[in-house]
DNA sequence: GCCAACGTTGGC
DNA sequence: GCCAACGTTGGC
């Protein structure tokens, strides 16, 4: 049973256009430093899972495109890099603490703004919209996924 | 294990 | 820049 996800990225760091320009339109999703989000990568994400690529902490927050999980979880390389802002001194190569996973662009979409998402009754219970939510990766239900695609006027995949 | 202090997230 | 909300840290 495939899952769907919403993954937040600050466009100043990695935007939907960065993903579109990447070789193979594929990027490793690194820098997750929250246990719950990491556990989604480790335990639940499967190749082919749908991803709502969400721009956060920016002038126009919202869903900026569709992507898909493109590989398996593996140790996040940035945890071992002393020059990375995501360096974790407690992580060891033989005992990694954090995971990354590849994400491939499906298509860029119009921006489905946070405001529009909040106004959509079908999206009212989305985890990402819940008060106080700070998780950078949240599950998206089938119904929410369909509703987002409808709002973006994109035919649903089978 | 408790909990105050502090840091981070992220919309506005 | 503000601030609510939440996570993490570290003394006890």
PDB file of C-alpha atoms (C1' of nucleotides) in Angstrom:
ATOM      1  CA  UNK A   1       0.000   0.000   0.000  1.00  0.00           C
ATOM      2  CA  UNK A   2       1.690   3.194  -1.115  1.00  0.00           C
ATOM      3  CA  UNK A   3       1.880   6.136   1.196  1.00  0.00           C
ATOM      4  CA  UNK A   4       1.878   9.790   0.409  1.00  0.00           C
ATOM      5  CA  UNK A   5       3.959  12.414   2.132  1.00  0.00           C
ATOM      6  CA  UNK A   6       4.358  16.125   2.480  1.00  0.00           C
ATOM      7  CA  UNK A   7       7.976  17.200   2.712  1.00  0.00           C
ATOM      8  CA  UNK A   8       8.934  20.733   3.687  1.00  0.00           C
ATOM      9  CA  UNK A   9      11.898  22.529   2.274  1.00  0.00           C
ATOM     10  CA  UNK A  10      12.988  26.118   2.542  1.00  0.00           C
ATOM     11  CA  UNK A  11      13.272  27.276  -1.076  1.00  0.00           C
ATOM     12  CA  UNK A  12      16.325  29.353  -0.163  1.00  0.00           C
ATOM     13  CA  UNK A  13      17.971  26.032   0.591  1.00  0.00           C
ATOM     14  CA  UNK A  14      16.361  23.565  -1.846  1.00  0.00           C
ATOM     15  CA  UNK A  15      13.468  24.689  -4.051  1.00  0.00           C
ATOM     16  CA  UNK A  16      11.301  22.854  -6.560  1.00  0.00           C
ATOM     17  CA  UNK A  17      13.403  24.515  -9.266  1.00  0.00           C
ATOM     18  CA  UNK A  18      16.568  23.119  -7.715  1.00  0.00           C
ATOM     19  CA  UNK A  19      14.986  19.677  -7.921  1.00  0.00           C
ATOM     20  CA  UNK A  20      13.976  20.296 -11.551  1.00  0.00           C
ATOM     21  CA  UNK A  21      17.565  21.275 -12.425  1.00  0.00           C
ATOM     22  CA  UNK A  22      19.217  18.402 -10.575  1.00  0.00           C
ATOM     23  CA  UNK A  23      20.748  15.552 -12.593  1.00  0.00           C
ATOM     24  CA  UNK A  24      17.958  13.079 -13.262  1.00  0.00           C
ATOM     25  CA  UNK A  25      15.679  15.546 -11.427  1.00  0.00           C
ATOM     26  CA  UNK A  26      16.726  13.622  -8.351  1.00  0.00           C
ATOM     27  CA  UNK A  27      18.055  14.850  -5.017  1.00  0.00           C
ATOM     28  CA  UNK A  28      18.975  13.202  -1.754  1.00  0.00           C
ATOM     29  CA  UNK A  29      16.761  14.543   1.006  1.00  0.00           C
ATOM     30  CA  UNK A  30      19.273  15.333   3.734  1.00  0.00           C
ATOM     31  CA  UNK A  31      19.275  17.292   6.952  1.00  0.00           C
ATOM     32  CA  UNK A  32      16.335  15.663   8.703  1.00  0.00           C
ATOM     33  CA  UNK A  33      17.178  16.012  12.402  1.00  0.00           C
ATOM     34  CA  UNK A  34      13.955  15.014  14.067  1.00  0.00           C
ATOM     35  CA  UNK A  35      13.397  11.461  15.245  1.00  0.00           C
ATOM     36  CA  UNK A  36       9.804  11.184  14.127  1.00  0.00           C
ATOM     37  CA  UNK A  37      10.592  12.411  10.626  1.00  0.00           C
ATOM     38  CA  UNK A  38      13.613  10.136  10.478  1.00  0.00           C
ATOM     39  CA  UNK A  39      11.461   7.176  11.469  1.00  0.00           C
ATOM     40  CA  UNK A  40       9.113   7.888   8.555  1.00  0.00           C
ATOM     41  CA  UNK A  41      12.124   7.658   6.242  1.00  0.00           C
ATOM     42  CA  UNK A  42      13.358   4.500   7.958  1.00  0.00           C
ATOM     43  CA  UNK A  43      10.121   2.606   8.495  1.00  0.00           C
ATOM     44  CA  UNK A  44       7.434   3.776   6.128  1.00  0.00           C
ATOM     45  CA  UNK A  45       8.711   5.394   2.955  1.00  0.00           C
ATOM     46  CA  UNK A  46       8.711   3.175  -0.129  1.00  0.00           C
ATOM     47  CA  UNK A  47       9.989   3.794  -3.638  1.00  0.00           C
ATOM     48  CA  UNK A  48       7.167   5.287  -5.679  1.00  0.00           C
ATOM     49  CA  UNK A  49       5.433   6.964  -2.744  1.00  0.00           C
ATOM     50  CA  UNK A  50       3.971  10.328  -3.730  1.00  0.00           C
ATOM     51  CA  UNK A  51       5.441  13.497  -2.259  1.00  0.00           C
ATOM     52  CA  UNK A  52       3.975  16.972  -1.984  1.00  0.00           C
ATOM     53  CA  UNK A  53       6.993  19.254  -2.230  1.00  0.00           C
ATOM     54  CA  UNK A  54       6.233  22.132   0.145  1.00  0.00           C
ATOM     55  CA  UNK A  55       8.010  25.469   0.344  1.00  0.00           C
ATOM     56  CA  UNK A  56       8.255  26.751   3.915  1.00  0.00           C
ATOM     57  CA  UNK A  57       9.702  29.797   5.666  1.00  0.00           C
ATOM     58  CA  UNK A  58       9.337  31.960   2.594  1.00  0.00           C
ATOM     59  CA  UNK A  59       7.180  34.695   1.106  1.00  0.00           C
ATOM     60  CA  UNK A  60       4.714  32.251  -0.446  1.00  0.00           C
ATOM     61  CA  UNK A  61       4.511  29.046   1.563  1.00  0.00           C
ATOM     62  CA  UNK A  62       2.656  26.148  -0.047  1.00  0.00           C
ATOM     63  CA  UNK A  63       2.883  23.080  -2.263  1.00  0.00           C
ATOM     64  CA  UNK A  64       5.116  23.871  -5.229  1.00  0.00           C
ATOM     65  CA  UNK A  65       5.217  20.526  -6.998  1.00  0.00           C
ATOM     66  CA  UNK A  66       4.878  16.771  -6.950  1.00  0.00           C
ATOM     67  CA  UNK A  67       7.708  14.333  -6.413  1.00  0.00           C
ATOM     68  CA  UNK A  68       8.180  10.683  -5.576  1.00  0.00           C
ATOM     69  CA  UNK A  69      10.364   8.617  -3.314  1.00  0.00           C
ATOM     70  CA  UNK A  70      13.047   7.172  -5.575  1.00  0.00           C
ATOM     71  CA  UNK A  71      15.141   4.876  -3.436  1.00  0.00           C
ATOM     72  CA  UNK A  72      15.785   3.368  -0.053  1.00  0.00           C
ATOM     73  CA  UNK A  73      16.815   4.998   3.160  1.00  0.00           C
ATOM     74  CA  UNK A  74      20.546   5.241   3.805  1.00  0.00           C
ATOM     75  CA  UNK A  75      22.777   7.131   6.229  1.00  0.00           C
ATOM     76  CA  UNK A  76      22.581  10.903   5.806  1.00  0.00           C
ATOM     77  CA  UNK A  77      26.033  11.925   4.602  1.00  0.00           C
ATOM     78  CA  UNK A  78      25.801  15.404   6.129  1.00  0.00           C
ATOM     79  CA  UNK A  79      25.889  14.052   9.693  1.00  0.00           C
ATOM     80  CA  UNK A  80      29.539  13.061   9.176  1.00  0.00           C
ATOM     81  CA  UNK A  81      30.629  16.315   7.508  1.00  0.00           C
ATOM     82  CA  UNK A  82      32.146  18.783  10.004  1.00  0.00           C
ATOM     83  CA  UNK A  83      31.594  21.592   7.508  1.00  0.00           C
ATOM     84  CA  UNK A  84      27.887  20.897   7.150  1.00  0.00           C
ATOM     85  CA  UNK A  85      25.336  22.760   9.267  1.00  0.00           C
ATOM     86  CA  UNK A  86      23.802  19.310   9.768  1.00  0.00           C
ATOM     87  CA  UNK A  87      26.971  17.819  11.237  1.00  0.00           C
ATOM     88  CA  UNK A  88      26.300  15.631  14.264  1.00  0.00           C
ATOM     89  CA  UNK A  89      29.330  14.887  16.397  1.00  0.00           C
ATOM     90  CA  UNK A  90      27.483  12.042  18.090  1.00  0.00           C
ATOM     91  CA  UNK A  91      27.020  10.191  14.812  1.00  0.00           C
ATOM     92  CA  UNK A  92      29.578   7.584  13.826  1.00  0.00           C
ATOM     93  CA  UNK A  93      29.984   5.990  10.417  1.00  0.00           C
ATOM     94  CA  UNK A  94      29.317   2.575  11.924  1.00  0.00           C
ATOM     95  CA  UNK A  95      26.483   3.990  14.042  1.00  0.00           C
ATOM     96  CA  UNK A  96      24.639   6.618  12.002  1.00  0.00           C
ATOM     97  CA  UNK A  97      21.877   8.577  13.683  1.00  0.00           C
ATOM     98  CA  UNK A  98      20.189  10.146  10.655  1.00  0.00           C
ATOM     99  CA  UNK A  99      18.904   8.950   7.297  1.00  0.00           C
ATOM    100  CA  UNK A 100      18.467  10.397   3.841  1.00  0.00           C
ATOM    101  CA  UNK A 101      16.358   9.209   0.924  1.00  0.00           C
ATOM    102  CA  UNK A 102      16.242  10.103  -2.755  1.00  0.00           C
ATOM    103  CA  UNK A 103      13.369  12.184  -4.107  1.00  0.00           C
ATOM    104  CA  UNK A 104      12.630  12.604  -7.811  1.00  0.00           C
ATOM    105  CA  UNK A 105      10.567  15.326  -9.427  1.00  0.00           C
ATOM    106  CA  UNK A 106       7.266  14.255 -10.938  1.00  0.00           C
ATOM    107  CA  UNK A 107       6.160  17.704 -11.994  1.00  0.00           C
ATOM    108  CA  UNK A 108       6.266  21.277 -10.922  1.00  0.00           C
ATOM    109  CA  UNK A 109       2.795  22.676 -10.280  1.00  0.00           C
ATOM    110  CA  UNK A 110       1.257  26.025  -9.695  1.00  0.00           C
ATOM    111  CA  UNK A 111       1.728  27.078  -6.094  1.00  0.00           C
ATOM    112  CA  UNK A 112      -1.041  25.697  -3.903  1.00  0.00           C
ATOM    113  CA  UNK A 113      -0.682  28.277  -1.193  1.00  0.00           C
ATOM    114  CA  UNK A 114      -0.907  27.597   2.509  1.00  0.00           C
ATOM    115  CA  UNK A 115      -3.825  30.020   2.593  1.00  0.00           C
ATOM    116  CA  UNK A 116      -5.690  28.026  -0.052  1.00  0.00           C
ATOM    117  CA  UNK A 117      -4.930  24.792   1.764  1.00  0.00           C
ATOM    118  CA  UNK A 118      -6.346  26.198   4.977  1.00  0.00           C
ATOM    119  CA  UNK A 119      -9.478  27.318   3.164  1.00  0.00           C
ATOM    120  CA  UNK A 120     -10.079  23.894   1.613  1.00  0.00           C
ATOM    121  CA  UNK A 121     -12.501  21.835   3.724  1.00  0.00           C
ATOM    122  CA  UNK A 122     -11.121  18.546   2.332  1.00  0.00           C
ATOM    123  CA  UNK A 123      -7.691  19.466   3.656  1.00  0.00           C
ATOM    124  CA  UNK A 124      -8.824  20.667   7.071  1.00  0.00           C
ATOM    125  CA  UNK A 125      -7.367  17.708   8.926  1.00  0.00           C
ATOM    126  CA  UNK A 126      -4.019  17.523   7.127  1.00  0.00           C
ATOM    127  CA  UNK A 127      -1.318  16.912   9.688  1.00  0.00           C
ATOM    128  CA  UNK A 128       0.876  19.657   8.313  1.00  0.00           C
ATOM    129  CA  UNK A 129      -1.896  22.180   8.953  1.00  0.00           C
ATOM    130  CA  UNK A 130      -2.470  21.187  12.546  1.00  0.00           C
ATOM    131  CA  UNK A 131      -1.783  23.786  15.142  1.00  0.00           C
ATOM    132  CA  UNK A 132       1.738  23.626  16.415  1.00  0.00           C
ATOM    133  CA  UNK A 133       2.910  21.125  13.833  1.00  0.00           C
ATOM    134  CA  UNK A 134       6.633  21.406  13.257  1.00  0.00           C
ATOM    135  CA  UNK A 135       7.403  18.122  11.570  1.00  0.00           C
ATOM    136  CA  UNK A 136       9.213  18.553   8.264  1.00  0.00           C
ATOM    137  CA  UNK A 137       7.789  15.269   6.943  1.00  0.00           C
ATOM    138  CA  UNK A 138       4.141  14.387   7.478  1.00  0.00           C
ATOM    139  CA  UNK A 139       1.951  11.605   6.085  1.00  0.00           C
ATOM    140  CA  UNK A 140      -0.803  12.550   3.650  1.00  0.00           C
ATOM    141  CA  UNK A 141      -3.949  10.433   3.410  1.00  0.00           C
ATOM    142  CA  UNK A 142      -5.316   9.129   0.110  1.00  0.00           C
ATOM    143  CA  UNK A 143      -8.246  11.525   0.359  1.00  0.00           C
ATOM    144  CA  UNK A 144      -5.982  14.496   1.035  1.00  0.00           C
ATOM    145  CA  UNK A 145      -3.703  13.507  -1.830  1.00  0.00           C
ATOM    146  CA  UNK A 146      -6.655  13.266  -4.238  1.00  0.00           C
ATOM    147  CA  UNK A 147      -7.989  16.600  -3.015  1.00  0.00           C
ATOM    148  CA  UNK A 148      -4.665  18.322  -3.582  1.00  0.00           C
ATOM    149  CA  UNK A 149      -4.389  16.894  -7.102  1.00  0.00           C
ATOM    150  CA  UNK A 150      -7.921  18.058  -7.859  1.00  0.00           C
ATOM    151  CA  UNK A 151      -7.115  21.544  -6.663  1.00  0.00           C
ATOM    152  CA  UNK A 152      -4.062  21.497  -8.902  1.00  0.00           C
ATOM    153  CA  UNK A 153      -6.200  20.157 -11.761  1.00  0.00           C
ATOM    154  CA  UNK A 154      -3.918  17.182 -12.215  1.00  0.00           C
ATOM    155  CA  UNK A 155      -5.370  13.807 -13.257  1.00  0.00           C
ATOM    156  CA  UNK A 156      -4.860  11.238 -10.537  1.00  0.00           C
ATOM    157  CA  UNK A 157      -2.388   8.436 -11.137  1.00  0.00           C
ATOM    158  CA  UNK A 158      -3.723   4.945 -10.833  1.00  0.00           C
TER     159      UNK A 158
ATOM    160  C1'  DG B   1      12.274  11.480  36.106  1.00  0.00           C
ATOM    161  C1'  DC B   2      11.236  16.406  36.625  1.00  0.00           C
ATOM    162  C1'  DC B   3      11.227  20.780  34.708  1.00  0.00           C
ATOM    163  C1'  DA B   4      13.195  25.413  33.696  1.00  0.00           C
ATOM    164  C1'  DA B   5      15.887  27.415  30.284  1.00  0.00           C
ATOM    165  C1'  DC B   6      17.007  27.648  25.876  1.00  0.00           C
ATOM    166  C1'  DG B   7      16.847  26.805  20.788  1.00  0.00           C
ATOM    167  C1'  DT B   8      14.183  26.025  16.566  1.00  0.00           C
ATOM    168  C1'  DT B   9      10.340  26.248  13.459  1.00  0.00           C
ATOM    169  C1'  DG B  10       7.642  28.788  10.595  1.00  0.00           C
ATOM    170  C1'  DG B  11       3.668  31.805   9.649  1.00  0.00           C
ATOM    171  C1'  DC B  12       2.693  36.443   9.798  1.00  0.00           C
TER     172       DC B  12
ATOM    173  C1'  DG C   1      11.182  41.193  13.868  1.00  0.00           C
ATOM    174  C1'  DC C   2       7.587  38.967  16.593  1.00  0.00           C
ATOM    175  C1'  DC C   3       5.911  35.212  18.908  1.00  0.00           C
ATOM    176  C1'  DA C   4       3.403  30.743  19.679  1.00  0.00           C
ATOM    177  C1'  DA C   5       4.430  26.150  19.947  1.00  0.00           C
ATOM    178  C1'  DC C   6       7.228  22.527  20.471  1.00  0.00           C
ATOM    179  C1'  DG C   7      11.762  19.892  21.077  1.00  0.00           C
ATOM    180  C1'  DT C   8      16.120  19.436  23.489  1.00  0.00           C
ATOM    181  C1'  DT C   9      19.328  20.024  27.110  1.00  0.00           C
ATOM    182  C1'  DG C  10      21.122  19.551  31.494  1.00  0.00           C
ATOM    183  C1'  DG C  11      21.072  20.328  36.553  1.00  0.00           C
ATOM    184  C1'  DC C  12      19.128  18.220  40.343  1.00  0.00           C
TER     185       DC C  12
END
